[in-house]
PDB file of C-alpha atoms in Angstrom:
ATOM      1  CA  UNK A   1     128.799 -48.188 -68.202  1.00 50.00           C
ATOM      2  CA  UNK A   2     129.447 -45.236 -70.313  1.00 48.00           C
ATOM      3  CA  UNK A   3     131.475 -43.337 -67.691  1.00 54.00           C
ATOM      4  CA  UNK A   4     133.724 -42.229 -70.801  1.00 53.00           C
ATOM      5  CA  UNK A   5     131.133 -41.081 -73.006  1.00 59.00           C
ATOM      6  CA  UNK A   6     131.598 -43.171 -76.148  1.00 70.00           C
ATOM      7  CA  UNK A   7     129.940 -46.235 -77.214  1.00 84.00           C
ATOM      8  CA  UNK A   8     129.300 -49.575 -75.447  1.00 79.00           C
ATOM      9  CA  UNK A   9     131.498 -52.381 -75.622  1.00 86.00           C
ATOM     10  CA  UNK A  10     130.052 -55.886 -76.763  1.00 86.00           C
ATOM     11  CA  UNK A  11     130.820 -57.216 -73.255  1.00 85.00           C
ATOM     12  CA  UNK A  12     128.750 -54.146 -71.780  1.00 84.00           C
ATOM     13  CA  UNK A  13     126.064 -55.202 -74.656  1.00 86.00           C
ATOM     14  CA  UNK A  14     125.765 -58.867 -73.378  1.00 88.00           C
ATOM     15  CA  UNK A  15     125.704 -58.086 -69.923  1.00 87.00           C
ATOM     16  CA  UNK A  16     122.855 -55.964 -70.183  1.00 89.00           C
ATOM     17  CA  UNK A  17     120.773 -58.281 -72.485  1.00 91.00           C
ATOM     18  CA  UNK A  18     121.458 -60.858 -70.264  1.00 91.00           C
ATOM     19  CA  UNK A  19     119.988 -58.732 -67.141  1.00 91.00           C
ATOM     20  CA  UNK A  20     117.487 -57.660 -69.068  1.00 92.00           C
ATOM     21  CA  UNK A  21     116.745 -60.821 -69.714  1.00 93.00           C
ATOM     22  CA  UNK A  22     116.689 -61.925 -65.655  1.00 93.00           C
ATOM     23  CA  UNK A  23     114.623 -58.912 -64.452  1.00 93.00           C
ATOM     24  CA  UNK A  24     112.189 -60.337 -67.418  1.00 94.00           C
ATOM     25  CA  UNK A  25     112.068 -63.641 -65.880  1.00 96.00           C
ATOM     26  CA  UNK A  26     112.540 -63.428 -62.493  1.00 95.00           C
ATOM     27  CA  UNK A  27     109.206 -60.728 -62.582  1.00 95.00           C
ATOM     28  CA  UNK A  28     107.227 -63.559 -64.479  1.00 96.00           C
ATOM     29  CA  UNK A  29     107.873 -65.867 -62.153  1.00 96.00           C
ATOM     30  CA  UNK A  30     106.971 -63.540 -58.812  1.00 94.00           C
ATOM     31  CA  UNK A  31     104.137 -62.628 -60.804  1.00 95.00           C
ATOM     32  CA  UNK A  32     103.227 -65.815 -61.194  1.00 95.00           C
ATOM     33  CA  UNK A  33     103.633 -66.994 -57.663  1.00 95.00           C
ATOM     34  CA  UNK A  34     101.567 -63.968 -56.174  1.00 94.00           C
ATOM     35  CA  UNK A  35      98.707 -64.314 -58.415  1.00 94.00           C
ATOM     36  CA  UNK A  36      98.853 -68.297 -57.443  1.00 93.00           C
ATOM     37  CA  UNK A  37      98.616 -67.283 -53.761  1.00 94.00           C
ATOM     38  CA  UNK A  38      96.444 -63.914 -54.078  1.00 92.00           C
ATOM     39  CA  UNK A  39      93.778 -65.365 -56.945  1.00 90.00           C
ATOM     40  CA  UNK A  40      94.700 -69.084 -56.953  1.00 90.00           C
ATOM     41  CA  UNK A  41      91.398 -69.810 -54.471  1.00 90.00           C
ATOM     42  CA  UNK A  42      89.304 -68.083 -56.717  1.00 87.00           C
ATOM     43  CA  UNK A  43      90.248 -70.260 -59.019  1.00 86.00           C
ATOM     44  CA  UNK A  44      90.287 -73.577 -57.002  1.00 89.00           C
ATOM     45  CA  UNK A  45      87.313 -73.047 -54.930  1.00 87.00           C
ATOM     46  CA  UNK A  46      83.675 -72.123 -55.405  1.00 87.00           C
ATOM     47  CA  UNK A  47      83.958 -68.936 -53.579  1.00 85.00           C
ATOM     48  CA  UNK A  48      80.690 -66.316 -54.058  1.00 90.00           C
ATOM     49  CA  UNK A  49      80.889 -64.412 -56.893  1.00 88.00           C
ATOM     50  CA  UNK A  50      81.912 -61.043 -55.182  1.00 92.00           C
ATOM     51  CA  UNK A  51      84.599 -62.600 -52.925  1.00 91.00           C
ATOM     52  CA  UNK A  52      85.681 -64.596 -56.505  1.00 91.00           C
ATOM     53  CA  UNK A  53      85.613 -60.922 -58.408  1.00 93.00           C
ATOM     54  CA  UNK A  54      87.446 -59.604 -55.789  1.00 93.00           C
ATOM     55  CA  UNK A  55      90.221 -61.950 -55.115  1.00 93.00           C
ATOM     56  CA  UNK A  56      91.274 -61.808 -59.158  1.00 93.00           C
ATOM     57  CA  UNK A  57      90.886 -58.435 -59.055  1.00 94.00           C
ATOM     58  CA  UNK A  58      93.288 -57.560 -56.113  1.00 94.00           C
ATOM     59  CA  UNK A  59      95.207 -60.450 -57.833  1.00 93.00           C
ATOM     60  CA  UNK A  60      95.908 -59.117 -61.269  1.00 94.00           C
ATOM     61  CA  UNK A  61      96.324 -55.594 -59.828  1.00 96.00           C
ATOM     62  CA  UNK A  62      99.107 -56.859 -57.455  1.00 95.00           C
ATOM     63  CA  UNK A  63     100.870 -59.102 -60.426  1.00 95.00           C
ATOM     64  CA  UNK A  64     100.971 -55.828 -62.933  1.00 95.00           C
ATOM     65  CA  UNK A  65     102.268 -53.843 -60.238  1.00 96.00           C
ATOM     66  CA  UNK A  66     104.750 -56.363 -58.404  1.00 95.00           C
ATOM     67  CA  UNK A  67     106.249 -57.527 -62.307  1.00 95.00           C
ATOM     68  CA  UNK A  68     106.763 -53.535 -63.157  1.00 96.00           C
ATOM     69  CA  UNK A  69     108.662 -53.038 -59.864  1.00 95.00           C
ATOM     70  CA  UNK A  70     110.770 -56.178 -59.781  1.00 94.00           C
ATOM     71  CA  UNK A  71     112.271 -55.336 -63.781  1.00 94.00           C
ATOM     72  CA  UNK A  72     112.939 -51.735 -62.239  1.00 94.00           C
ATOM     73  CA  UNK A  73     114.800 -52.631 -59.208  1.00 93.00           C
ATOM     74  CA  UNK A  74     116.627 -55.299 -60.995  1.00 91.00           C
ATOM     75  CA  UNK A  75     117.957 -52.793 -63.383  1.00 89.00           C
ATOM     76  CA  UNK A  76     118.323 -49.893 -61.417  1.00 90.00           C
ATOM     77  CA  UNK A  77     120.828 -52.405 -59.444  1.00 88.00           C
ATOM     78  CA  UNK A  78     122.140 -53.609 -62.319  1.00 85.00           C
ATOM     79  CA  UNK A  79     123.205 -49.813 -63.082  1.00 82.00           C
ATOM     80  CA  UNK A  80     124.123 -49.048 -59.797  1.00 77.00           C
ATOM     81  CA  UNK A  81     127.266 -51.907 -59.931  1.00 65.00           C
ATOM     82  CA  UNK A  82     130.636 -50.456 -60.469  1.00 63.00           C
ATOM     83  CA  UNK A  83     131.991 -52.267 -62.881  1.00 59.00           C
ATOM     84  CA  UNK A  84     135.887 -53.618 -62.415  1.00 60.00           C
ATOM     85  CA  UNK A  85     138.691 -52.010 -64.166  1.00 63.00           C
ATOM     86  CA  UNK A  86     140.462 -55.432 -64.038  1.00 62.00           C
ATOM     87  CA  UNK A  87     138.165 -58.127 -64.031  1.00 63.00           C
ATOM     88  CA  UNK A  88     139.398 -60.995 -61.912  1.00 63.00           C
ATOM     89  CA  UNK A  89     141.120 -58.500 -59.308  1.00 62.00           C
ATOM     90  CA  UNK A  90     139.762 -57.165 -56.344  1.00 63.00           C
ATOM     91  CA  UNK A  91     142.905 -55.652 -54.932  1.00 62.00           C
ATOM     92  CA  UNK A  92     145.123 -53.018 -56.680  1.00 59.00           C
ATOM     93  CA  UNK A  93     147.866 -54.736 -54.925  1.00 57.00           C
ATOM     94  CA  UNK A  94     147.222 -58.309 -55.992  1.00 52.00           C
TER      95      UNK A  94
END
């Protein structure tokens, strides 16, 4: 993307709204599934109050910091792909 210097195409545009797009949802739904298993007893349970404090603590902390590096890595990746010359092809000689 941008190896030649000028602008984006619209099918460069799309693709990167649309992984923008999964690195958005794919982070919400790890999120989501850590703070279930992390704070999710708090929740449930009638734990004491510093073992409840605790647990959502640790549990919110680890969401924030878990969504933040999933969207990163997704589109760090997503940057990293070369990108065909010739979609379709994956031989010169084909």
């Amino acid at each position: 993307m941008g190896q030649t210097g000028g602008r984006r195409t619209q099918s460069e545009r799309d693709a990167m709204t649309v992984e923008i797009g999964y690195a958005l949802a794919s982070a919400a739904f790890t999120a989501a599934v850590v703070f279930g298993a992390v704070a999710g007893p708090a929740l449930l349970f009638d734990l004491p109050g510093t073992v409840e404090r605790v647990q959502l603590a640790v549990g919110t902390a680890l969401t924030a910091v878990l969504f933040l590096l999933r969207v990163v890595t997704v589109l760090v990746r997503f940057r990293q792909r070369p990108q065909p010359s010739q979609p379709g092809r994956t031989n010169p000689d084909s």
